[in-house]
Structures are given as C-alpha cells and as structure tokens.
Amino acid sequence: MNSSNEQTLGQLPLAERLASVSAGISAAVADAGRATDAVTTIVVTKFHPASLIEELYALGVRDVGENRHQEASAKASELASLTDLSWHFVGQLQSKKARQARQYASVVHSVDRPALVSALDAAGGDFPPLPCFVQVNLTDDEGRGGVQPDGLEALVERVLDAESLELWGVMAVAPLGEEPRAAFARLRGYSERVIALEPRATRISAGMSHDYTEAILEGATHLRIGTAITGNRPSAG
Ligand SMILES: *Cc1c(COP(=O)(O)O)cnc(C)c1O
C-alpha cells in the first residue's frame, strides 16, 4: 500500500477501512493459496479510546491488540462487559506487571526473555493456560524487542516447561529498511525450529498495516493491524 492510498484510506469511516483491509487480506490469503480461515486479524487499538473498540466490536471485531500495560488494563476493565472480546498484548511487558496482565490478556505475543516467562507462569494460579508467542528480533540491534535467533530454542524450552503457558508460535516485527518478505521468510525458518521442539506451536504472528500481504505469503496466522483500520493514532502525549 503506498502512502497516497493510505491517506485516502485514513479519511474513510471506520467501517469502510475495516472492509477495505479485510478485502485486502482475503485477496492475499487467496493469492497465497491458503484457507480463508487460516488467518486471524487483530486490530491494534493502542492510543485510541475505548469507544473506538466499542465501534469495532459493533462491526464484528473480536480481537484487539494493545502494547502498553496501563492502557490495556484500563480499557479492558472499562469494556469488561464485552466478554467475548480477546485482548492481545503485543508490547514490551515488565515482569512485575505480569500478574496484572494475566487478568485481562487472552494472548501475549511478546514473550522475549526467561524472566518474563517465569513471572507469567508464577501468576498462573487458577487461570486457564495463557497462549504465548515467543518474539524474535529480526534485526542485529539487541535493543529491539525480541530474543536473538541464537537464543530461540532456550527461550522456547522455558515456555514449554511453564505449566500455565501454552506456546502458540513465533512473533516478529519486520525491520525498517529491509524488504519485509525476506524478513518474514526468516521468521518462517524460526517457526520451523520451534515446531521441531513443539509440533503444536505452528502459529506465526506477523504483518502490520504496511506489510500484511508479505506476511500472509510467508505463512502468518495472526496479523496485527493498526492504522490501516483505525486511522492515524492520536499522539502518544
Ligand atoms: C502498533 C503495533 C502494530 C500495528 O502497527 P500498524 O503499523 O499501525 O499497523 C503491530 N504490532 C505491534 C507490536 C505494534 O506495536
């Protein structure tokens, strides 16, 4: 999608942007020769008010994504009456917030270090097992989110040992300045390494507003799409 398309898209009402992105996803899934139900779309609603999530819910959206604990927690309690809405946590999570995150998160996409695995597991209590993705860093910059590929197996083993966590697969963000398809092809290779350890951990969380087509072509099962659906985010403040 080029930037002029996007600006046009940004001025449409929410329902039209959602329909337009859904059509784009369906076309990409068909191009990839994949089953129509092979892909789940998570609408990333960070920085937007809870009222936007209510609008999305009325349009049929049941999976939303947030990347900051305080904000996610506040919105989830405000919208607690929407009991079939799933909250996907996609951002950096401090270990000391793990217990609180388990109160609302249906899925955590950003498990990136052993300490977070331990904290999430210790907070398991009476909760059903928490689905998790291990986030892989596709850049050489250690400061970016995600485990470096050479630490993937060790982290995966930790998640598999955690009784209250259920490993769903791998997650990544395509690096800036690299063709996204090449980055997602690497991610697919990491997914295969994870499947070798746990054959049920087949899911791949990848693809955002600008690169979901490439992600679908490389096997993404969970798309995390923000601005293409929500319009521009209000500033972080
Ligand atoms: C914000 C965010 C997204 C959505 O990004 P868009 O470019 O707005 O689609 C996806 N994944 C993560 C981890 C994010 O933080």
Coordinates of N, CA and C and ligand atoms in Angstrom, one line a residue:
M1 N 0.8 -1.2 0.0 CA 0.0 0.0 0.0 C 0.9 1.2 0.0
N2 N 0.7 2.1 -0.9 CA 1.6 3.3 -0.9 C 0.9 4.4 -0.1
S3 N 1.7 5.5 0.1 CA 1.2 6.5 1.1 C 0.0 7.2 0.7
S4 N -0.1 7.4 -0.7 CA -1.3 8.2 -1.1 C -2.6 7.3 -0.9
N5 N -2.5 6.0 -1.1 CA -3.6 5.1 -0.8 C -4.0 5.3 0.6
E6 N -2.9 5.3 1.5 CA -3.2 5.3 2.9 C -3.9 6.5 3.3
Q7 N -3.4 7.6 2.8 CA -4.1 8.9 3.2 C -5.6 8.8 2.8
T8 N -5.8 8.3 1.6 CA -7.2 8.2 1.2 C -8.0 7.4 2.2
L9 N -7.4 6.2 2.5 CA -8.0 5.3 3.4 C -8.2 5.9 4.8
G10 N -7.3 6.8 5.2 CA -7.4 7.4 6.5 C -8.6 8.3 6.7
Q11 N -9.2 8.8 5.6 CA -10.3 9.7 5.6 C -11.6 9.0 5.6
L12 N -11.6 7.7 5.3 CA -12.9 6.9 5.2 C -13.4 6.6 6.6
P13 N -14.7 6.4 6.8 CA -15.2 5.9 8.0 C -14.6 4.6 8.4
L14 N -14.6 4.3 9.7 CA -14.0 3.1 10.2 C -14.5 1.8 9.5
A15 N -15.8 1.7 9.3 CA -16.4 0.5 8.7 C -15.8 0.3 7.3
E16 N -15.6 1.4 6.6 CA -15.0 1.2 5.2 C -13.6 0.8 5.3
R17 N -12.8 1.4 6.2 CA -11.4 1.0 6.3 C -11.3 -0.5 6.7
L18 N -12.2 -0.9 7.6 CA -12.1 -2.3 8.1 C -12.5 -3.2 6.9
A19 N -13.5 -2.8 6.1 CA -13.9 -3.6 5.0 C -12.8 -3.7 3.9
S20 N -12.2 -2.5 3.7 CA -11.1 -2.5 2.7 C -9.9 -3.4 3.1
V21 N -9.5 -3.3 4.4 CA -8.4 -4.1 4.8 C -8.8 -5.6 4.8
S22 N -10.0 -5.9 5.2 CA -10.5 -7.3 5.2 C -10.4 -7.9 3.7
A23 N -10.8 -7.0 2.8 CA -10.8 -7.5 1.4 C -9.4 -7.7 0.9
G24 N -8.5 -6.8 1.4 CA -7.0 -7.0 1.0 C -6.5 -8.2 1.6
I25 N -6.9 -8.5 2.8 CA -6.4 -9.8 3.5 C -7.0 -11.0 2.7
S26 N -8.2 -11.0 2.4 CA -8.8 -12.1 1.7 C -8.1 -12.4 0.4
A27 N -7.8 -11.3 -0.3 CA -7.1 -11.4 -1.6 C -5.8 -12.0 -1.4
A28 N -5.0 -11.5 -0.4 CA -3.7 -12.1 -0.2 C -3.7 -13.5 0.2
V29 N -4.7 -13.9 1.1 CA -4.9 -15.3 1.5 C -5.1 -16.2 0.3
A30 N -6.0 -15.7 -0.6 CA -6.3 -16.4 -1.8 C -5.1 -16.6 -2.7
D31 N -4.3 -15.5 -2.9 CA -3.1 -15.5 -3.7 C -2.1 -16.5 -3.1
A32 N -2.1 -16.6 -1.8 CA -1.1 -17.5 -1.2 C -1.6 -18.9 -1.2
G33 N -2.8 -19.1 -1.7 CA -3.3 -20.5 -1.8 C -3.6 -21.0 -0.4
R34 N -3.9 -20.2 0.5 CA -4.2 -20.6 1.9 C -5.7 -20.6 2.2
A35 N -6.1 -21.3 3.2 CA -7.6 -21.4 3.5 C -8.0 -20.1 4.1
T36 N -9.2 -19.7 3.8 CA -9.7 -18.4 4.3 C -9.7 -18.2 5.8
D37 N -9.9 -19.3 6.5 CA -9.9 -19.2 8.0 C -8.5 -19.4 8.6
A38 N -7.5 -19.4 7.7 CA -6.1 -19.6 8.2 C -5.5 -18.4 8.9
V39 N -6.2 -17.2 8.8 CA -5.6 -16.0 9.3 C -6.6 -15.3 10.3
T40 N -6.1 -14.9 11.4 CA -6.8 -14.1 12.4 C -6.3 -12.7 12.3
T41 N -7.2 -11.7 12.2 CA -6.8 -10.3 12.2 C -7.1 -9.7 13.6
I42 N -6.0 -9.2 14.2 CA -6.1 -8.5 15.4 C -6.0 -7.0 15.1
V43 N -7.0 -6.2 15.6 CA -6.9 -4.8 15.3 C -6.2 -4.1 16.5
V44 N -5.1 -3.5 16.2 CA -4.3 -2.9 17.2 C -4.8 -1.5 17.5
T45 N -5.3 -1.3 18.7 CA -6.1 -0.1 19.1 C -5.3 0.9 20.0
K46 N -4.0 0.7 20.2 CA -3.2 1.5 21.1 C -3.4 3.0 20.8
F47 N -3.4 3.7 21.9 CA -3.6 5.2 21.8 C -5.0 5.6 21.5
H48 N -5.8 4.7 21.1 CA -7.2 5.1 20.8 C -8.1 4.8 22.0
P49 N -9.2 5.6 22.1 CA -10.0 5.4 23.3 C -10.9 4.1 23.3
A50 N -11.4 3.7 24.4 CA -12.2 2.5 24.5 C -13.4 2.6 23.6
S51 N -13.9 3.8 23.3 CA -15.0 4.0 22.4 C -14.8 3.5 21.0
L52 N -13.5 3.6 20.6 CA -13.2 3.1 19.2 C -13.3 1.5 19.2
I53 N -12.9 0.9 20.3 CA -13.0 -0.5 20.4 C -14.5 -0.9 20.4
E54 N -15.3 -0.1 21.1 CA -16.8 -0.4 21.0 C -17.3 -0.4 19.6
E55 N -16.8 0.6 18.9 CA -17.3 0.7 17.5 C -16.8 -0.5 16.7
L56 N -15.6 -0.9 16.9 CA -15.0 -2.1 16.2 C -15.8 -3.3 16.6
Y57 N -16.1 -3.4 17.8 CA -16.9 -4.6 18.3 C -18.3 -4.6 17.6
A58 N -18.9 -3.5 17.5 CA -20.2 -3.4 16.8 C -20.1 -3.8 15.3
L59 N -18.9 -3.7 14.8 CA -18.6 -4.1 13.4 C -18.1 -5.5 13.3
G60 N -18.1 -6.2 14.4 CA -17.8 -7.6 14.4 C -16.4 -8.0 14.8
V61 N -15.6 -7.0 15.1 CA -14.2 -7.3 15.6 C -14.2 -8.0 17.0
R62 N -13.5 -9.1 17.1 CA -13.4 -9.7 18.4 C -12.0 -9.9 19.0
D63 N -11.0 -9.4 18.2 CA -9.6 -9.5 18.6 C -9.0 -8.1 18.5
V64 N -8.6 -7.6 19.7 CA -7.9 -6.3 19.7 C -6.5 -6.4 20.3
G65 N -5.6 -5.5 19.9 CA -4.2 -5.6 20.4 C -3.8 -4.3 21.1
E66 N -3.0 -4.4 22.1 CA -2.5 -3.2 22.8 C -1.1 -3.5 23.2
N67 N -0.3 -2.4 23.3 CA 1.1 -2.6 23.5 C 1.6 -1.9 24.8
R68 N 0.7 -1.3 25.6 CA 1.2 -0.8 26.9 C 0.2 -1.3 28.0
H69 N 0.9 -1.8 29.0 CA 0.1 -2.4 30.1 C -1.0 -1.5 30.7
Q70 N -0.6 -0.3 31.1 CA -1.5 0.6 31.8 C -2.8 0.8 31.0
E71 N -2.5 1.1 29.7 CA -3.6 1.5 28.8 C -4.5 0.3 28.6
A72 N -3.8 -0.9 28.3 CA -4.6 -2.1 28.1 C -5.5 -2.5 29.2
S73 N -4.9 -2.4 30.4 CA -5.6 -2.7 31.6 C -6.8 -1.8 31.8
A74 N -6.6 -0.5 31.6 CA -7.7 0.4 31.8 C -8.8 0.2 30.8
K75 N -8.5 -0.1 29.6 CA -9.5 -0.3 28.6 C -10.2 -1.6 28.8
A76 N -9.5 -2.6 29.2 CA -10.1 -3.9 29.4 C -11.1 -3.9 30.6
S77 N -10.8 -3.1 31.6 CA -11.8 -3.0 32.7 C -13.0 -2.2 32.3
E78 N -12.7 -1.1 31.5 CA -13.8 -0.3 31.0 C -14.8 -1.1 30.1
L79 N -14.2 -2.1 29.4 CA -15.0 -2.8 28.4 C -15.3 -4.3 28.9
A80 N -15.2 -4.5 30.2 CA -15.3 -5.8 30.7 C -16.7 -6.5 30.3
S81 N -17.7 -5.7 30.0 CA -18.9 -6.3 29.6 C -18.9 -7.0 28.3
L82 N -17.9 -6.7 27.5 CA -17.7 -7.4 26.1 C -16.9 -8.7 26.4
T83 N -17.6 -9.7 26.9 CA -16.9 -10.9 27.4 C -16.3 -11.7 26.3
D84 N -16.8 -11.6 25.1 CA -16.2 -12.4 24.0 C -15.1 -11.6 23.2
L85 N -14.7 -10.5 23.8 CA -13.6 -9.8 23.1 C -12.2 -10.3 23.7
S86 N -11.3 -10.6 22.8 CA -10.0 -11.1 23.2 C -9.0 -10.0 23.1
W87 N -8.2 -9.8 24.2 CA -7.2 -8.8 24.3 C -5.8 -9.4 24.1
H88 N -5.1 -9.0 23.0 CA -3.8 -9.5 22.7 C -2.8 -8.5 23.1
F89 N -1.9 -8.9 24.0 CA -0.8 -8.0 24.4 C 0.4 -8.1 23.5
V90 N 0.8 -7.0 22.8 CA 1.8 -7.1 21.7 C 3.1 -6.3 22.0
G91 N 3.1 -5.7 23.2 CA 4.3 -4.8 23.5 C 5.2 -5.3 24.5
Q92 N 6.2 -4.5 24.9 CA 7.2 -4.9 25.9 C 6.4 -5.0 27.2
L93 N 6.6 -6.1 28.0 CA 5.9 -6.3 29.3 C 7.0 -6.4 30.4
Q94 N 6.8 -5.6 31.4 CA 7.7 -5.7 32.5 C 7.3 -6.9 33.3
S95 N 8.3 -7.6 33.9 CA 8.0 -8.8 34.6 C 7.1 -8.5 35.8
K96 N 7.3 -7.3 36.4 CA 6.5 -7.0 37.6 C 5.0 -6.7 37.3
K97 N 4.7 -6.6 36.0 CA 3.3 -6.3 35.6 C 2.7 -7.6 35.1
A98 N 3.4 -8.7 35.1 CA 2.9 -10.0 34.5 C 1.6 -10.4 35.2
R99 N 1.6 -10.3 36.5 CA 0.4 -10.8 37.3 C -0.8 -10.0 36.8
Q100 N -0.7 -8.7 36.7 CA -1.8 -7.9 36.3 C -2.2 -8.2 34.9
A101 N -1.2 -8.4 34.0 CA -1.5 -8.6 32.6 C -2.3 -9.9 32.5
R102 N -2.1 -10.9 33.3 CA -2.9 -12.1 33.2 C -4.3 -11.9 33.5
Q103 N -4.7 -10.8 34.2 CA -6.1 -10.5 34.5 C -6.9 -10.3 33.2
Y104 N -6.3 -9.7 32.2 CA -7.1 -9.3 31.0 C -6.6 -9.9 29.7
A105 N -5.3 -10.3 29.7 CA -4.7 -10.7 28.4 C -5.2 -12.1 28.0
S106 N -5.7 -12.2 26.8 CA -6.1 -13.6 26.3 C -4.9 -14.3 25.7
V107 N -4.0 -13.4 25.1 CA -2.8 -13.9 24.4 C -1.7 -12.9 24.6
V108 N -0.5 -13.4 24.9 CA 0.7 -12.5 24.9 C 1.6 -12.8 23.7
H109 N 1.8 -11.8 22.9 CA 2.6 -12.0 21.7 C 4.1 -11.7 21.8
S110 N 4.5 -11.2 23.0 CA 5.8 -10.6 23.1 C 6.6 -11.2 24.2
V111 N 6.6 -12.5 24.3 CA 7.5 -13.2 25.3 C 8.9 -13.2 24.8
D112 N 9.8 -12.5 25.5 CA 11.1 -12.2 24.9 C 12.3 -12.6 25.8
R113 N 12.0 -13.1 27.0 CA 13.1 -13.4 27.9 C 12.6 -14.3 29.0
P114 N 13.6 -15.1 29.6 CA 13.2 -16.1 30.6 C 12.5 -15.4 31.8
A115 N 12.9 -14.2 32.2 CA 12.3 -13.6 33.4 C 10.9 -13.4 33.2
L116 N 10.5 -13.0 32.0 CA 9.0 -12.8 31.8 C 8.3 -14.1 31.8
V117 N 8.9 -15.2 31.2 CA 8.3 -16.5 31.3 C 8.0 -16.9 32.7
S118 N 9.0 -16.7 33.6 CA 8.8 -17.1 35.0 C 7.7 -16.3 35.6
A119 N 7.7 -15.0 35.4 CA 6.7 -14.1 36.0 C 5.3 -14.5 35.5
L120 N 5.2 -14.7 34.3 CA 3.8 -15.0 33.7 C 3.4 -16.4 34.3
D121 N 4.3 -17.3 34.3 CA 3.9 -18.6 34.8 C 3.6 -18.6 36.3
A122 N 4.4 -17.9 37.1 CA 4.1 -17.8 38.5 C 2.8 -17.1 38.8
A123 N 2.3 -16.3 37.9 CA 1.0 -15.6 38.1 C -0.2 -16.5 37.5
G124 N 0.1 -17.7 37.1 CA -0.9 -18.6 36.5 C -2.1 -18.9 37.4
G125 N -1.8 -19.2 38.7 CA -2.8 -19.5 39.6 C -4.0 -20.3 39.0
D126 N -5.2 -19.8 39.1 CA -6.3 -20.6 38.7 C -6.7 -20.2 37.2
F127 N -5.9 -19.4 36.6 CA -6.2 -19.0 35.2 C -6.0 -20.2 34.3
P128 N -6.8 -20.3 33.2 CA -6.5 -21.3 32.2 C -5.2 -21.0 31.6
P129 N -4.5 -22.0 30.9 CA -3.2 -21.7 30.3 C -3.2 -20.5 29.4
L130 N -2.2 -19.7 29.5 CA -2.1 -18.5 28.7 C -1.4 -18.7 27.4
P131 N -2.1 -18.5 26.2 CA -1.4 -18.7 24.9 C -0.3 -17.6 24.8
C132 N 0.9 -18.0 24.3 CA 2.0 -17.1 24.2 C 2.7 -17.3 22.8
F133 N 3.2 -16.2 22.3 CA 4.2 -16.3 21.2 C 5.5 -15.8 21.7
V134 N 6.6 -16.5 21.2 CA 7.9 -16.0 21.5 C 8.3 -15.0 20.5
Q135 N 8.7 -13.8 20.9 CA 9.0 -12.7 20.0 C 10.5 -12.9 19.6
V136 N 10.7 -12.8 18.3 CA 12.1 -13.0 17.7 C 12.5 -11.6 17.2
N137 N 13.7 -11.2 17.5 CA 14.3 -10.0 17.0 C 14.9 -10.3 15.6
L138 N 14.3 -9.6 14.6 CA 14.8 -9.8 13.2 C 15.9 -8.8 12.8
T139 N 16.3 -8.0 13.8 CA 17.4 -7.1 13.5 C 18.7 -7.5 14.2
D140 N 19.8 -6.8 13.9 CA 21.0 -7.0 14.7 C 21.1 -6.2 16.0
D141 N 20.1 -5.3 16.1 CA 20.1 -4.3 17.2 C 19.5 -5.0 18.5
E142 N 20.3 -5.3 19.4 CA 19.9 -6.0 20.6 C 18.8 -5.2 21.4
G143 N 18.8 -3.9 21.2 CA 17.8 -3.0 21.9 C 16.4 -3.2 21.4
R144 N 16.2 -3.8 20.2 CA 14.9 -4.1 19.7 C 14.2 -5.2 20.5
G145 N 12.9 -5.2 20.4 CA 12.2 -6.3 21.2 C 12.5 -7.6 20.5
G146 N 12.5 -8.6 21.4 CA 12.6 -10.0 20.9 C 13.9 -10.7 21.2
V147 N 13.8 -12.0 21.3 CA 15.0 -12.8 21.6 C 15.9 -12.8 20.3
Q148 N 17.2 -12.8 20.4 CA 18.0 -13.0 19.2 C 17.9 -14.5 18.8
P149 N 17.9 -14.7 17.5 CA 17.7 -16.1 17.0 C 18.5 -17.2 17.7
D150 N 19.7 -16.8 18.1 CA 20.6 -17.9 18.7 C 20.1 -18.3 20.1
G151 N 19.2 -17.5 20.6 CA 18.6 -17.8 21.9 C 17.2 -18.4 21.9
L152 N 16.8 -18.6 20.6 CA 15.4 -19.0 20.5 C 15.0 -20.4 21.2
E153 N 15.8 -21.4 20.9 CA 15.5 -22.7 21.5 C 15.5 -22.7 23.0
A154 N 16.4 -22.0 23.6 CA 16.5 -21.9 25.1 C 15.2 -21.3 25.6
L155 N 14.8 -20.2 25.0 CA 13.6 -19.5 25.5 C 12.4 -20.4 25.3
V156 N 12.3 -21.0 24.1 CA 11.2 -21.9 23.8 C 11.1 -23.0 24.9
E157 N 12.2 -23.6 25.2 CA 12.2 -24.6 26.2 C 11.6 -24.1 27.6
R158 N 12.0 -22.9 27.9 CA 11.5 -22.3 29.1 C 9.9 -22.2 29.1
V159 N 9.4 -21.8 27.9 CA 8.0 -21.6 27.8 C 7.3 -23.0 27.9
L160 N 7.9 -24.0 27.3 CA 7.4 -25.4 27.3 C 7.4 -26.0 28.7
D161 N 8.4 -25.5 29.5 CA 8.4 -26.0 30.9 C 7.4 -25.3 31.8
A162 N 6.9 -24.2 31.3 CA 6.0 -23.4 32.2 C 4.6 -24.0 32.1
E163 N 4.1 -24.6 33.2 CA 2.8 -25.3 33.1 C 1.6 -24.4 32.8
S164 N 1.7 -23.2 33.2 CA 0.5 -22.3 32.9 C 0.6 -21.5 31.6
L165 N 1.5 -21.8 30.8 CA 1.7 -21.2 29.5 C 1.5 -22.2 28.4
E166 N 0.9 -21.7 27.3 CA 0.7 -22.6 26.1 C 1.4 -21.9 24.9
L167 N 2.5 -22.6 24.4 CA 3.2 -21.9 23.3 C 2.4 -22.0 22.0
W168 N 2.2 -20.9 21.4 CA 1.4 -20.8 20.1 C 2.4 -20.7 18.9
G169 N 3.5 -20.1 19.1 CA 4.5 -20.0 18.0 C 5.4 -18.8 18.1
V170 N 5.7 -18.2 17.0 CA 6.7 -17.1 17.0 C 6.0 -15.8 16.5
M171 N 6.6 -14.7 17.0 CA 6.1 -13.4 16.6 C 7.3 -12.5 16.2
A172 N 7.1 -11.6 15.3 CA 8.1 -10.6 14.9 C 7.5 -9.4 14.3
V173 N 8.3 -8.3 14.3 CA 8.1 -7.1 13.6 C 9.1 -7.0 12.5
A174 N 8.7 -6.7 11.2 CA 9.7 -6.6 10.2 C 10.6 -5.4 10.4
P175 N 11.9 -5.5 10.2 CA 12.8 -4.4 10.4 C 12.6 -3.3 9.4
L176 N 12.8 -2.0 9.8 CA 12.8 -0.9 8.8 C 14.0 -1.2 7.9
G177 N 13.8 -0.8 6.6 CA 14.9 -0.8 5.7 C 15.3 -2.2 5.2
E178 N 14.4 -3.1 5.3 CA 14.6 -4.4 4.7 C 13.3 -4.8 4.0
E179 N 13.4 -5.5 2.9 CA 12.2 -5.9 2.2 C 11.4 -6.9 3.2
P180 N 10.2 -6.6 3.5 CA 9.5 -7.4 4.5 C 9.4 -8.8 4.2
R181 N 9.2 -9.2 2.9 CA 9.1 -10.6 2.6 C 10.3 -11.4 3.0
A182 N 11.5 -10.8 2.8 CA 12.7 -11.5 3.2 C 12.8 -11.7 4.7
A183 N 12.4 -10.7 5.4 CA 12.4 -10.8 6.9 C 11.4 -11.9 7.3
F184 N 10.2 -11.9 6.7 CA 9.2 -12.9 7.1 C 9.6 -14.3 6.7
A185 N 10.4 -14.4 5.7 CA 10.9 -15.7 5.3 C 11.8 -16.2 6.3
R186 N 12.6 -15.3 6.9 CA 13.5 -15.8 8.0 C 12.7 -16.2 9.2
L187 N 11.6 -15.4 9.5 CA 10.7 -15.8 10.6 C 10.1 -17.2 10.4
R188 N 9.8 -17.5 9.2 CA 9.2 -18.8 8.9 C 10.2 -19.9 9.2
G189 N 11.5 -19.6 8.9 CA 12.5 -20.6 9.3 C 12.6 -20.7 10.8
Y190 N 12.5 -19.6 11.6 CA 12.5 -19.7 13.0 C 11.3 -20.5 13.5
S191 N 10.1 -20.3 12.8 CA 8.9 -21.1 13.2 C 9.2 -22.6 13.0
E192 N 9.9 -22.9 12.0 CA 10.2 -24.4 11.8 C 11.0 -24.9 12.9
R193 N 12.0 -24.1 13.4 CA 12.8 -24.5 14.5 C 12.0 -24.7 15.8
V194 N 11.0 -23.9 16.0 CA 10.1 -24.0 17.1 C 9.2 -25.3 17.0
I195 N 8.7 -25.5 15.8 CA 7.9 -26.7 15.6 C 8.7 -28.0 15.8
A196 N 10.0 -27.9 15.5 CA 10.8 -29.1 15.8 C 10.8 -29.5 17.3
L197 N 10.6 -28.4 18.1 CA 10.6 -28.7 19.6 C 9.2 -28.9 20.1
E198 N 8.2 -28.3 19.5 CA 6.8 -28.5 19.9 C 5.9 -28.4 18.6
P199 N 5.5 -29.6 18.1 CA 4.8 -29.6 16.9 C 3.5 -28.9 16.8
R200 N 2.9 -28.6 18.0 CA 1.6 -27.8 18.0 C 1.9 -26.3 18.0
A201 N 3.1 -25.8 18.1 CA 3.4 -24.4 18.1 C 3.6 -23.8 16.7
T202 N 2.5 -23.9 15.9 CA 2.6 -23.7 14.5 C 2.2 -22.2 14.1
R203 N 1.8 -21.4 15.1 CA 1.3 -20.1 14.7 C 2.4 -19.1 14.5
I204 N 2.1 -18.1 13.6 CA 3.1 -17.0 13.3 C 2.3 -15.7 13.4
S205 N 2.8 -14.9 14.3 CA 2.2 -13.5 14.5 C 3.1 -12.5 13.8
A206 N 2.6 -12.1 12.6 CA 3.4 -11.1 11.8 C 2.5 -10.4 10.8
G207 N 2.9 -9.2 10.4 CA 2.1 -8.5 9.4 C 1.4 -7.3 10.1
M208 N 1.7 -6.1 9.6 CA 1.1 -4.9 10.2 C 0.5 -4.2 9.0
S209 N 0.1 -2.9 9.2 CA -0.6 -2.2 8.1 C 0.1 -2.2 6.8
H210 N 1.4 -2.0 6.8 CA 2.2 -1.9 5.6 C 2.7 -3.2 5.0
D211 N 2.7 -4.2 5.7 CA 3.3 -5.4 5.2 C 2.5 -6.7 5.4
Y212 N 1.2 -6.6 5.6 CA 0.5 -7.8 5.9 C 0.4 -8.8 4.7
T213 N 0.4 -8.2 3.5 CA 0.4 -9.1 2.3 C 1.6 -10.0 2.3
E214 N 2.8 -9.4 2.5 CA 4.1 -10.2 2.5 C 4.0 -11.3 3.7
A215 N 3.5 -10.8 4.8 CA 3.4 -11.7 6.0 C 2.5 -12.9 5.6
I216 N 1.4 -12.7 5.0 CA 0.5 -13.8 4.6 C 1.1 -14.7 3.7
L217 N 1.9 -14.2 2.7 CA 2.6 -15.0 1.8 C 3.7 -15.9 2.5
E218 N 4.2 -15.5 3.6 CA 5.2 -16.3 4.4 C 4.5 -17.0 5.5
G219 N 3.2 -17.2 5.5 CA 2.6 -18.1 6.5 C 2.1 -17.5 7.8
A220 N 2.0 -16.2 7.8 CA 1.4 -15.5 9.1 C 0.0 -16.1 9.4
T221 N -0.2 -16.3 10.6 CA -1.6 -16.8 11.0 C -2.3 -15.7 11.9
H222 N -1.5 -14.8 12.4 CA -2.1 -13.7 13.2 C -1.5 -12.4 12.8
L223 N -2.4 -11.6 12.2 CA -2.0 -10.3 11.7 C -2.3 -9.2 12.8
R224 N -1.4 -8.3 13.0 CA -1.6 -7.2 14.0 C -1.7 -5.9 13.2
I225 N -2.9 -5.4 13.0 CA -3.1 -4.3 12.1 C -3.7 -3.1 12.8
G226 N -3.0 -2.0 12.8 CA -3.4 -0.8 13.5 C -4.0 0.2 12.5
T227 N -3.1 1.2 12.1 CA -3.5 2.4 11.4 C -4.3 2.2 10.1
A228 N -4.1 1.1 9.4 CA -4.8 0.9 8.2 C -6.3 0.7 8.5
I229 N -6.6 0.3 9.7 CA -8.0 0.1 10.1 C -8.5 1.3 11.0
T230 N -7.7 1.7 12.0 CA -8.1 2.6 12.9 C -8.0 4.1 12.4
G231 N -7.2 4.3 11.4 CA -6.8 5.6 11.0 C -5.6 6.0 11.9
N232 N -5.1 7.2 11.7 CA -3.9 7.6 12.4 C -4.2 7.6 13.9
R233 N -3.1 7.2 14.6 CA -3.3 7.2 16.1 C -3.2 8.6 16.6
P234 N -4.0 8.9 17.6 CA -3.8 10.2 18.4 C -2.4 10.1 18.9
S235 N -1.7 11.3 19.1 CA -0.3 11.2 19.5 C -0.2 10.6 20.9
A236 N 1.0 10.0 21.2 CA 1.2 9.3 22.5 C 1.1 10.3 23.7
G237 N 1.2 11.6 23.5 CA 1.1 12.5 24.5 C 2.4 12.6 25.4
Ligands
LIG1 C1 1.5 -0.7 16.8 C2 1.8 -2.1 16.5 C3 1.2 -2.8 15.4 C4 0.3 -2.1 14.4 O1 1.0 -1.3 13.6 P1 0.4 -0.5 12.4 O2 1.5 -0.1 11.5 O3 -0.4 0.6 12.9 O4 -0.5 -1.5 11.7 C5 1.6 -4.1 15.3 N1 2.4 -4.8 16.1 C6 3.0 -4.1 17.2 C7 3.9 -4.9 18.0 C8 2.7 -2.8 17.4 O5 3.3 -2.2 18.4

